[in-house]
CSV table of C-alpha atoms in Angstrom, one decimal:
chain,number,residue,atom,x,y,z
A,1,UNK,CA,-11.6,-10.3,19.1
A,2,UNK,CA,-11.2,-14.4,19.1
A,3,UNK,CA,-8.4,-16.0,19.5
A,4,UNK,CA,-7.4,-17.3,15.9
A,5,UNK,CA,-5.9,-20.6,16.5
A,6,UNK,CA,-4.7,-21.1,12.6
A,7,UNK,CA,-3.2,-17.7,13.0
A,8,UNK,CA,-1.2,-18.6,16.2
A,9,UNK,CA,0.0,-21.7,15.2
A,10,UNK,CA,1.4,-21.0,11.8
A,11,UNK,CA,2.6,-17.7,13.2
A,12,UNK,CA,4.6,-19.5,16.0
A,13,UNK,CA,5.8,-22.1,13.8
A,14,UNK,CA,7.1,-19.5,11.2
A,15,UNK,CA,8.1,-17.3,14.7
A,16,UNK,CA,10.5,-19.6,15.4
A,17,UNK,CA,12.0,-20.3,12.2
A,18,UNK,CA,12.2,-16.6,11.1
A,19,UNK,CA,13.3,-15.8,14.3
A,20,UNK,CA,16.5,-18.4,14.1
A,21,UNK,CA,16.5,-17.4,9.9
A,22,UNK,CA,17.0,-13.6,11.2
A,23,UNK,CA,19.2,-14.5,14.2
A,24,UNK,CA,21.6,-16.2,11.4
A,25,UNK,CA,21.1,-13.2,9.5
A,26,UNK,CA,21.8,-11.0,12.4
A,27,UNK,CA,25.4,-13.0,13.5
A,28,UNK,CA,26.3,-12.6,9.7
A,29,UNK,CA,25.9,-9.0,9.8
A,30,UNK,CA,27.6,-9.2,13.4
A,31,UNK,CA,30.5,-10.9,12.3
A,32,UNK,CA,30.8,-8.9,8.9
A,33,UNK,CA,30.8,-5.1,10.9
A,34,UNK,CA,33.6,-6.8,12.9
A,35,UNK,CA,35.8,-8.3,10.2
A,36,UNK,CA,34.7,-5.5,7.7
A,37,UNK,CA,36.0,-1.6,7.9
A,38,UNK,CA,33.3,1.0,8.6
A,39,UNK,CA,33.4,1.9,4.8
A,40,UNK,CA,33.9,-1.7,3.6
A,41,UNK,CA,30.7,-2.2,5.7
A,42,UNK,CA,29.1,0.5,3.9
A,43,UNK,CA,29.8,-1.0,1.0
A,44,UNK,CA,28.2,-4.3,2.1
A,45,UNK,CA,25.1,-2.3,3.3
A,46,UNK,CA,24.2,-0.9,0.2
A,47,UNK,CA,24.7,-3.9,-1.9
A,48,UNK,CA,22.1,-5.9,0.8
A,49,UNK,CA,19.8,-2.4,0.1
A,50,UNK,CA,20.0,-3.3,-3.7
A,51,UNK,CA,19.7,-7.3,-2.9
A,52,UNK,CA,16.5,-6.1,-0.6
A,53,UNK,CA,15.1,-3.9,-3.6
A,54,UNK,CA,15.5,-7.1,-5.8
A,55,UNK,CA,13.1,-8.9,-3.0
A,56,UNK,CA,10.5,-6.8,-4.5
A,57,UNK,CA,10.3,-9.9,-7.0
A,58,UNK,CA,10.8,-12.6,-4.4
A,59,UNK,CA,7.8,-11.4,-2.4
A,60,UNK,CA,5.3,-10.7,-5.0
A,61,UNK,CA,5.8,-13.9,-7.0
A,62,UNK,CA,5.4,-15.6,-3.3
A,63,UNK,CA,2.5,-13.9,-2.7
A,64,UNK,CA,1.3,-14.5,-6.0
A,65,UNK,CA,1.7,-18.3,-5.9
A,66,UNK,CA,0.5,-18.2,-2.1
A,67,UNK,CA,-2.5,-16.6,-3.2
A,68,UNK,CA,-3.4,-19.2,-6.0
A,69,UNK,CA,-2.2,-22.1,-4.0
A,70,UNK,CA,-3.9,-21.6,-1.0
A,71,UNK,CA,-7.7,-22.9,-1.9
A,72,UNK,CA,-6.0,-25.8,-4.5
A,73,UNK,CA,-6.3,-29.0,-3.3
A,74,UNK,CA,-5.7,-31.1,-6.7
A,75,UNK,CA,-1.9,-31.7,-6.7
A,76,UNK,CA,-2.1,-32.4,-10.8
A,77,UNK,CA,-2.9,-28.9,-11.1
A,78,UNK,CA,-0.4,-27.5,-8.7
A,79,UNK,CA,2.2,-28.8,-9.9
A,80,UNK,CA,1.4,-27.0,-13.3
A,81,UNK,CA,1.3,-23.9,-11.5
A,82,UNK,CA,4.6,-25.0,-10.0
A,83,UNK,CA,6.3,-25.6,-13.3
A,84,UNK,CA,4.8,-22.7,-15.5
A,85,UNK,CA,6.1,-20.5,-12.3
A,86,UNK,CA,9.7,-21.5,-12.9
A,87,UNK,CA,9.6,-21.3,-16.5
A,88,UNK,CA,8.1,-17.8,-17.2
A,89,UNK,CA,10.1,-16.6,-14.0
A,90,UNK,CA,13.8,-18.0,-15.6
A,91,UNK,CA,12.7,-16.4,-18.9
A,92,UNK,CA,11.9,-13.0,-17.2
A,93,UNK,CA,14.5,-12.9,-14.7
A,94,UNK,CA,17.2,-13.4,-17.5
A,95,UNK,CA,16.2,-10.0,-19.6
A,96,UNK,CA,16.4,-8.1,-16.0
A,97,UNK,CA,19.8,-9.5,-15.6
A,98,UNK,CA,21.0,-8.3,-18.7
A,99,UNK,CA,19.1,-4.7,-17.9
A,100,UNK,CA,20.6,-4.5,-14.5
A,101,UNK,CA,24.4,-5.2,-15.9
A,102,UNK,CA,24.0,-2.1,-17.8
A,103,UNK,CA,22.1,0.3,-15.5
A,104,UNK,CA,25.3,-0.7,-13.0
A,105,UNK,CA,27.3,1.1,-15.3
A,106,UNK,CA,26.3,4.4,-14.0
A,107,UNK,CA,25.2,3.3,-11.1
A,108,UNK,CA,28.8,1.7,-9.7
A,109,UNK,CA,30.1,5.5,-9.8
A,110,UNK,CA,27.2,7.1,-7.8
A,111,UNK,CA,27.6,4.9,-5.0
A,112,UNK,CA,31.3,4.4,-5.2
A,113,UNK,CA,31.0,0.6,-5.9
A,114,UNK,CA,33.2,-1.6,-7.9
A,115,UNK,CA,31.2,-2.8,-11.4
A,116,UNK,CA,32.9,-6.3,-10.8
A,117,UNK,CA,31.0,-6.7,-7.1
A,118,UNK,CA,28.0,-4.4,-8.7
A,119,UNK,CA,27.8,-7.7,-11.4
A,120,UNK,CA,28.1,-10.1,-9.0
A,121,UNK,CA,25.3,-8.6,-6.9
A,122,UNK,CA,22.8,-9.0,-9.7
A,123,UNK,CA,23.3,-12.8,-9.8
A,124,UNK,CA,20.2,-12.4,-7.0
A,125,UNK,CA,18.1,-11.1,-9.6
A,126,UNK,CA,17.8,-15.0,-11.2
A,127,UNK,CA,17.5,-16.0,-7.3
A,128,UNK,CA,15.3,-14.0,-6.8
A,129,UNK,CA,12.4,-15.3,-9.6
A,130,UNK,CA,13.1,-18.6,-8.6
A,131,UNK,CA,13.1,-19.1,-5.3
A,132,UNK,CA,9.6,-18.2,-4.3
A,133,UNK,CA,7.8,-19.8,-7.0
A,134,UNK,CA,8.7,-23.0,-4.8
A,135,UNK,CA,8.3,-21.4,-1.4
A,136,UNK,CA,4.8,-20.2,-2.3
A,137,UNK,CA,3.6,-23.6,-2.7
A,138,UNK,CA,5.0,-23.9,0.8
A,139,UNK,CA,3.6,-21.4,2.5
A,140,UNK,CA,-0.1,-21.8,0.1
A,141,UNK,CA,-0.1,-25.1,1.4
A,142,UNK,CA,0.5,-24.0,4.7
A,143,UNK,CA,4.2,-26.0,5.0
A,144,UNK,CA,5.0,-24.0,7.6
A,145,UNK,CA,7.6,-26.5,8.9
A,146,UNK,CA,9.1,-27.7,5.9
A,147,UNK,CA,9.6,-23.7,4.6
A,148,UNK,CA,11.1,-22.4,7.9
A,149,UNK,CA,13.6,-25.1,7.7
A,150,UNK,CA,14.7,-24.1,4.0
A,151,UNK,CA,15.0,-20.7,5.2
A,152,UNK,CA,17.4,-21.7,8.1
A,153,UNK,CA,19.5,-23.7,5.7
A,154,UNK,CA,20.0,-20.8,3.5
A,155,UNK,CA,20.5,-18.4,6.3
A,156,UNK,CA,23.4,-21.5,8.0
A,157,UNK,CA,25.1,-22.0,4.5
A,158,UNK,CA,25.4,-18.2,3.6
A,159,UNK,CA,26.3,-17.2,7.5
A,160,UNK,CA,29.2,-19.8,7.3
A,161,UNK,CA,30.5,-19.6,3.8
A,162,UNK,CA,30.5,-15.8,3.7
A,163,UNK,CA,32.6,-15.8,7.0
A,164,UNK,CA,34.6,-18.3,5.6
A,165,UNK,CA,35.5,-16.3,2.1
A,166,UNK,CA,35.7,-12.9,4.4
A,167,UNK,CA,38.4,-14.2,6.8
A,168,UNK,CA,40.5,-15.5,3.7
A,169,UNK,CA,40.5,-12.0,2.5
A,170,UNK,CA,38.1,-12.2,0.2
A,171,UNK,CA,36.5,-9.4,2.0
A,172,UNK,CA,33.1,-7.5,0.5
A,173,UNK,CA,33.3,-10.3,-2.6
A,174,UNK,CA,33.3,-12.9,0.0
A,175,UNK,CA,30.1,-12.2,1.5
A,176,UNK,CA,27.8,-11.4,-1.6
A,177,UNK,CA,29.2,-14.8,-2.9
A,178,UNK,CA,28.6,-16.8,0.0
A,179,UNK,CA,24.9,-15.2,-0.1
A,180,UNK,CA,24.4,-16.3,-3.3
A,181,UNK,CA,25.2,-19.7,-2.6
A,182,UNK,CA,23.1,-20.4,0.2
A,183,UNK,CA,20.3,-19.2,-1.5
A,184,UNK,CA,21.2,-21.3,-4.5
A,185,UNK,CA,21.6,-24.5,-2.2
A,186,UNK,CA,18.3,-23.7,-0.3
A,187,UNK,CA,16.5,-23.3,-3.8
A,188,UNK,CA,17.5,-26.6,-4.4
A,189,UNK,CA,16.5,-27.8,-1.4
A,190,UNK,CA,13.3,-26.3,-1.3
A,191,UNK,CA,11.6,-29.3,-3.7
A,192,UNK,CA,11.8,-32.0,-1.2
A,193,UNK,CA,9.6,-30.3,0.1
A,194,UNK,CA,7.1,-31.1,-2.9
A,195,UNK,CA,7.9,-34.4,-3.7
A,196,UNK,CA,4.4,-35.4,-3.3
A,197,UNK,CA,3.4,-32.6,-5.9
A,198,UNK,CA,5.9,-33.4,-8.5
A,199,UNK,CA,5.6,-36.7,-8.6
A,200,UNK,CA,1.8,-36.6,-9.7
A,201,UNK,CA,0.6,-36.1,-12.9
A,202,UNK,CA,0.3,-32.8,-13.9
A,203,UNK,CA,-3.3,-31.5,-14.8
A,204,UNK,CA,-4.0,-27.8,-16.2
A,205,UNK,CA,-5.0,-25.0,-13.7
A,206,UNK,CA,-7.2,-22.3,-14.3
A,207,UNK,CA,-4.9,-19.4,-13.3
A,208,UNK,CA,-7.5,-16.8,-15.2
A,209,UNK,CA,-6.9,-13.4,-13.5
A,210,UNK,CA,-3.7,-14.3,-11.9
A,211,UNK,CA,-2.1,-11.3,-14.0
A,212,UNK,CA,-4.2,-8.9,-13.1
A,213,UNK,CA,-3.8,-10.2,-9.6
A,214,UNK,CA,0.3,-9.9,-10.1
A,215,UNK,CA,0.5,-5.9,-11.1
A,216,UNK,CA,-1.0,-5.0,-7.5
A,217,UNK,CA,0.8,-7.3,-6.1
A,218,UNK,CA,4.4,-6.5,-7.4
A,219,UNK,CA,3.5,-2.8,-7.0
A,220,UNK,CA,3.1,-3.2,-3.5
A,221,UNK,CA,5.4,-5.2,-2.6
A,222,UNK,CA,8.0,-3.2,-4.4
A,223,UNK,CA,7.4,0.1,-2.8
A,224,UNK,CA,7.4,-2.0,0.7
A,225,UNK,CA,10.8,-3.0,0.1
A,226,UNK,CA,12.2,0.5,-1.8
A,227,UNK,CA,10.7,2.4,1.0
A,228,UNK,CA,12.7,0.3,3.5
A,229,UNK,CA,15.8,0.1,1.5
A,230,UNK,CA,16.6,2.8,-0.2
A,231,UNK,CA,17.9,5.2,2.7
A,232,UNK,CA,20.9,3.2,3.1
A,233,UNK,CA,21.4,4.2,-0.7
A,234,UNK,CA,20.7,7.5,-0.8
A,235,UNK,CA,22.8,7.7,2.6
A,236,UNK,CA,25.7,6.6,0.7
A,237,UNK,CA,25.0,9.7,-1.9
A,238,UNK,CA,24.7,12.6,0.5
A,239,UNK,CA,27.1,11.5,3.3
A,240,UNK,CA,31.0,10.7,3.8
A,241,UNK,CA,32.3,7.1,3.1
A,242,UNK,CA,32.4,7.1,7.0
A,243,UNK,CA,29.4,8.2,8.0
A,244,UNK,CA,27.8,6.7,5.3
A,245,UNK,CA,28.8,3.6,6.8
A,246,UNK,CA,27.8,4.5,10.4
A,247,UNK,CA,24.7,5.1,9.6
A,248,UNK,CA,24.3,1.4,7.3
A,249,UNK,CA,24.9,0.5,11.4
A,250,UNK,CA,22.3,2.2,12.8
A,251,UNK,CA,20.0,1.1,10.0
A,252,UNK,CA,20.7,-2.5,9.5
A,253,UNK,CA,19.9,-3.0,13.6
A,254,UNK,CA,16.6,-1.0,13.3
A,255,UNK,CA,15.8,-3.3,10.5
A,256,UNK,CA,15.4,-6.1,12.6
A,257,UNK,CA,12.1,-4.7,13.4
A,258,UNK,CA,10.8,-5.8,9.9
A,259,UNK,CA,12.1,-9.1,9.8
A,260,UNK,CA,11.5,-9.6,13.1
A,261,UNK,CA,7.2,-8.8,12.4
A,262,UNK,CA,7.5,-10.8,9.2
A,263,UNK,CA,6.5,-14.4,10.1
A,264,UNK,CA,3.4,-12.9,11.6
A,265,UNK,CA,2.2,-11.4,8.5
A,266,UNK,CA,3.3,-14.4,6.5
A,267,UNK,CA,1.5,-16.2,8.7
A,268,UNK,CA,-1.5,-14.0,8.1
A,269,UNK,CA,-2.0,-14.2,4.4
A,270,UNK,CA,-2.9,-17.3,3.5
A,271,UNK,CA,-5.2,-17.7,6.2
A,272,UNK,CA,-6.8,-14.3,5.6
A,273,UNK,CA,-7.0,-15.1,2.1
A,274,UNK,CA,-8.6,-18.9,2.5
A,275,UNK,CA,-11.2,-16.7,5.0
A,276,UNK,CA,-11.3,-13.4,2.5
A,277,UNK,CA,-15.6,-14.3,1.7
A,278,UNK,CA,-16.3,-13.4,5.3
A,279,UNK,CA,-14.9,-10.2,6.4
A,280,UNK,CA,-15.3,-10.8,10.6
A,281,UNK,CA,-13.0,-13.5,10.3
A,282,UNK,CA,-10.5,-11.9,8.4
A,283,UNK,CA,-11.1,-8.8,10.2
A,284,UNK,CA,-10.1,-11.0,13.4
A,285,UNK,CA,-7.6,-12.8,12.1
A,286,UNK,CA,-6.1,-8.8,11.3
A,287,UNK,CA,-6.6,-7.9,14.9
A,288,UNK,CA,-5.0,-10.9,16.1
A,289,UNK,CA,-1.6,-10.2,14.0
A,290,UNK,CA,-2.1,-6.4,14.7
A,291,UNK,CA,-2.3,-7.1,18.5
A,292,UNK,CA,0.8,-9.2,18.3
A,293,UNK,CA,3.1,-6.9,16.2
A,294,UNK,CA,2.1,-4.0,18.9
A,295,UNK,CA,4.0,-6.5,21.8
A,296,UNK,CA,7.1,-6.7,20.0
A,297,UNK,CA,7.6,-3.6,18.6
A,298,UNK,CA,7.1,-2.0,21.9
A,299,UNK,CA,9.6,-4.3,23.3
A,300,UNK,CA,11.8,-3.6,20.9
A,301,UNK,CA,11.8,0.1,20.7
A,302,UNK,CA,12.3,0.5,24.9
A,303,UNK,CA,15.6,-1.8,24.3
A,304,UNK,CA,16.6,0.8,21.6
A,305,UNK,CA,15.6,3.5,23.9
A,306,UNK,CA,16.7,2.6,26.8
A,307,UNK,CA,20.5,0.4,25.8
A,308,UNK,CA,21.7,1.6,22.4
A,309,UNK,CA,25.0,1.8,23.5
A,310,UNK,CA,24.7,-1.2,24.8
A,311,UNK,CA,23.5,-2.6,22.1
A,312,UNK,CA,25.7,-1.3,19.3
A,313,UNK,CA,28.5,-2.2,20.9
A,314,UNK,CA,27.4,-5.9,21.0
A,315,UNK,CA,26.4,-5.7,17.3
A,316,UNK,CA,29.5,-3.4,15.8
A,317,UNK,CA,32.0,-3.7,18.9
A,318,UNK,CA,33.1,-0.4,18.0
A,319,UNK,CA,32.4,3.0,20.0
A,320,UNK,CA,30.4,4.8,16.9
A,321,UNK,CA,28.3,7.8,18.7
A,322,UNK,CA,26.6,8.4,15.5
A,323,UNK,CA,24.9,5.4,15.1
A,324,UNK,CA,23.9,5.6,18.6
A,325,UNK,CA,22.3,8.8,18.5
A,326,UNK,CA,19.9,7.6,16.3
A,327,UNK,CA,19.1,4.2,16.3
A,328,UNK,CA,15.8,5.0,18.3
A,329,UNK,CA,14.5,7.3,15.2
A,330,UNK,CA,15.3,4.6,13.0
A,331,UNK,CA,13.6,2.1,15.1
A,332,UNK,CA,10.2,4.5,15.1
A,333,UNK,CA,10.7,4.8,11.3
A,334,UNK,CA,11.0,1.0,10.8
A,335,UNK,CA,7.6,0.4,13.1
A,336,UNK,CA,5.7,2.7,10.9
A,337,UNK,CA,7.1,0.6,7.6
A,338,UNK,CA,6.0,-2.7,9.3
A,339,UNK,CA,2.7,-1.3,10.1
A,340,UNK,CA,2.2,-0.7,6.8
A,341,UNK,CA,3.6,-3.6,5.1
A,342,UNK,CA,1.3,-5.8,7.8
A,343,UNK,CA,-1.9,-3.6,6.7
A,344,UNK,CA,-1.6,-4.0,2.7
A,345,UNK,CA,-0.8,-7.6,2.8
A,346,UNK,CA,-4.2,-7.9,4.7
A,347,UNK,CA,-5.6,-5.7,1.7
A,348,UNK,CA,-4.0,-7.7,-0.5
A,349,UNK,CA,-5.2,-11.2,0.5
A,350,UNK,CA,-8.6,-9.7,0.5
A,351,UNK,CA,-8.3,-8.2,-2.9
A,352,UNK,CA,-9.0,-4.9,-1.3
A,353,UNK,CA,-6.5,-3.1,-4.0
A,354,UNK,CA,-7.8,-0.4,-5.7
A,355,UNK,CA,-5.8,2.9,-5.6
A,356,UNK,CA,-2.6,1.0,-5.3
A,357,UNK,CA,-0.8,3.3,-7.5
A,358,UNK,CA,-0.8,6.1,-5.1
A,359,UNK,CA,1.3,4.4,-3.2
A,360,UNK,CA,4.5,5.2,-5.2
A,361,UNK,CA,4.0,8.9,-4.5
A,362,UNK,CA,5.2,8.3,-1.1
A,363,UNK,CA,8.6,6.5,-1.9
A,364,UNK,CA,9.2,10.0,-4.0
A,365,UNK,CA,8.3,11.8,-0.9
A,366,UNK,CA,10.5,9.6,0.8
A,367,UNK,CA,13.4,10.0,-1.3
A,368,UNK,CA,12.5,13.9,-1.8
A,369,UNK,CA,13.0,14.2,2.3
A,370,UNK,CA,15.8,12.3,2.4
A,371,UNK,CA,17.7,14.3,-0.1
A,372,UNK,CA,16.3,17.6,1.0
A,373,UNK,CA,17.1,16.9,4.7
A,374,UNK,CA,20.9,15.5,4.5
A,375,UNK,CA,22.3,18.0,6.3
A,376,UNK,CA,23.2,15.5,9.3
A,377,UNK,CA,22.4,11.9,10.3
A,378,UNK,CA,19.8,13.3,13.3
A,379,UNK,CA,17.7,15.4,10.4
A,380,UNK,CA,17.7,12.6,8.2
A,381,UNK,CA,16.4,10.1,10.8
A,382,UNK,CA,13.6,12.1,11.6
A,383,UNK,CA,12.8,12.8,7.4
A,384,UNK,CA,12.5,9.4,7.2
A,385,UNK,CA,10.1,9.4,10.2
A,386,UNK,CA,8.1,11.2,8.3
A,387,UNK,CA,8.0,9.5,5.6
A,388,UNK,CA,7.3,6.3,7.5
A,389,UNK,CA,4.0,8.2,9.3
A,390,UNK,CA,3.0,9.3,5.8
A,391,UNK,CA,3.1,6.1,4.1
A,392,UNK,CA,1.2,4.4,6.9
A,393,UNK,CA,-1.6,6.8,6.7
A,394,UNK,CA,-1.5,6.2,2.7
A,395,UNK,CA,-1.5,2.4,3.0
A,396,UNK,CA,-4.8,2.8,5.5
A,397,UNK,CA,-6.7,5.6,4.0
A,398,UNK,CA,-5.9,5.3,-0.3
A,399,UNK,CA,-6.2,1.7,-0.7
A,400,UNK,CA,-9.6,0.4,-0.8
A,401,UNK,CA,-11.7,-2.4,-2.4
């Protein structure tokens, strides 16, 4: 295996920033289990679970744009790409907005949830179109740099506004809003990084299979994100208010794991996609990123193994046994999800997609051992385990060129 020096650059330069993006994240979260109940946490928990289900849109239409941005050198035509993205994204994301205020209906009395904050929530869906037509230029164009620190600036504004509105007693409402606007702010923001691009004349881009290139894409990425989302919601279904909410804990820490791997496999992509012609260098540049997210997430899980009272006490500073007792599962479950997620974005930049589809019949075997196995927070850790091994043997074995 060589040493991929694209690969350790851009992942070190995205290291950085998504490690002070998440370390924003993780003070938010820090400071809202403090100044939040256990329930009211809950609450906040599965709202971020929904808001991380949305993402499905933010990371596909990034990947999407990354992918078609990547070899384009002529500015005239990115920019076209850059404005047709924002168009047809505002004009789709508009419909699912109206689609999601009604599905709420129903769905603000299964998970005990307020419609009012339930309506407020799905003001991400618009965010979530929008934003990463311009960070995909970003990242396509390798603005490492420039993206990190729009990233950081929504993670400062939303860390600081939402503690802000929380401590006024704005509470649960406090911290969706401030959310919204720091991603609003940083969306904003996010053009200066492309002055250069939309100041030129814009030229029209031959974009000719980007659709078909889209519905593997979004189908991916969306059962990455359910499958690491959706057991904080189907928590909140089986389980007590309480320990609903203890386990959000547990799962929001064990989380870190994912965002924790992502700049590496951000990092990844465009460069394995610039190199997908010649398989032993995007084979290496896999190995590289593989042989890295192996260091971490050992390092991680001993912590988790070895301090979890420690460290749950840092993170809640509350004595909550249950969250303790399995935040080392969770933390196995987690590795498994980001081994998968790093392994079909490598597929993906190559094109290697066929037999996506088959994918989806693991987030119903995840949601069917999740609801089968509810009878305590230890046998639902270990269902989702198994889950987690499952899907990972899927994403290696079903997808294929």
């Amino acid at each position: 295996m060589l040493i991929n020096k694209g690969l350790l650059r851009g992942s070190l330069i995205l290291l950085i920033a998504f490690n002070v993006y998440n370390a924003l994240n993780f003070f938010f979260h820090f400071a809202m289990v403090r100044l939040l109940s256990v329930v009211e946490y809950g609450i906040l928990a599965s709202l971020y679970s929904i808001i991380y289900v949305l993402a499905v849109f933010t990371e596909s239409i990034q990947t999407v744009i990354t992918k078609y941005t990547t070899k384009e050198e002529n500015k005239g035509k990115l920019k076209n790409i850059l404005k047709k993205g924002i168009k047809k994204s505002f004009f789709v994301s508009s419909g699912l907005f109206i689609l999601y205020l009604i599905i709420s209906i129903p769905l603000s009395f299964m998970l005990r949830i307020s419609y009012p904050l339930m309506a407020l929530n799905g003001l991400m869906i618009l965010l979530a179109f929008l934003t990463p037509v311009s960070r995909g230029v970003l990242q396509g164009k390798k603005r490492f740099g420039f993206l990190g620190i729009n990233m950081i600036g929504e993670a400062s504004i939303k860390f600081i506004l939402s503690l802000i509105l929380v401590m006024v007693g704005w509470a649960v409402y406090g911290a969706i809003l401030g959310t919204i606007v720091g991603i609003s702010i940083s969306l904003i923001l996010s053009f200066d990084g492309l002055k250069d691009i939309i100041r030129t004349k814009e030229e029209k881009a031959d974009t000719e299979g980007i659709y078909g290139y889209t519905r593997p894409a979004f189908f991916i990425i969306f059962v990455i994100l359910a499958f690491y989302s959706i057991d904080i919601l189907i928590a909140r279904i089986f389980f007590s208010e309480e320990m609903a909410g203890s386990y959000a804990i547990a799962s929001i820490l064990a989380k870190t794991i994912f965002f924790g791997t992502q700049p590496i496999s951000r990092a990844m992509f465009p460069i394995s996609a610039e190199n997908s012609m010649e398989k032993s260098k995007s084979d290496n540049i896999f190995m590289n990123a593989l042989a890295i997210f192996c260091v971490g997430i050992v390092i991680v899980l001993a912590l988790f193994y070895f301090f979890p009272d420690f460290i749950l006490k840092i993170f809640s500073g509350k004595e909550i046994p249950e969250s303790v007792s399995i935040l080392f599962y969770l933390g196995i479950a987690v590795s498994l999800i980001s081994f998968a997620n790093l392994v079909l974005l490598h597929k993906l930049s190559l094109g290697k997609v066929k037999g996506y589809i088959y994918l989806f019949i693991f987030l119903i075997l995840e949601i069917f051992l999740l609801s089968w196995f509810s009878k305590d927070l230890m046998q639902f850790s270990i269902a989702f385990i198994t889950a987690s091994a499952a899907f990972l043997w899927g994403s290696v074995v079903l997808i294929s060129e």
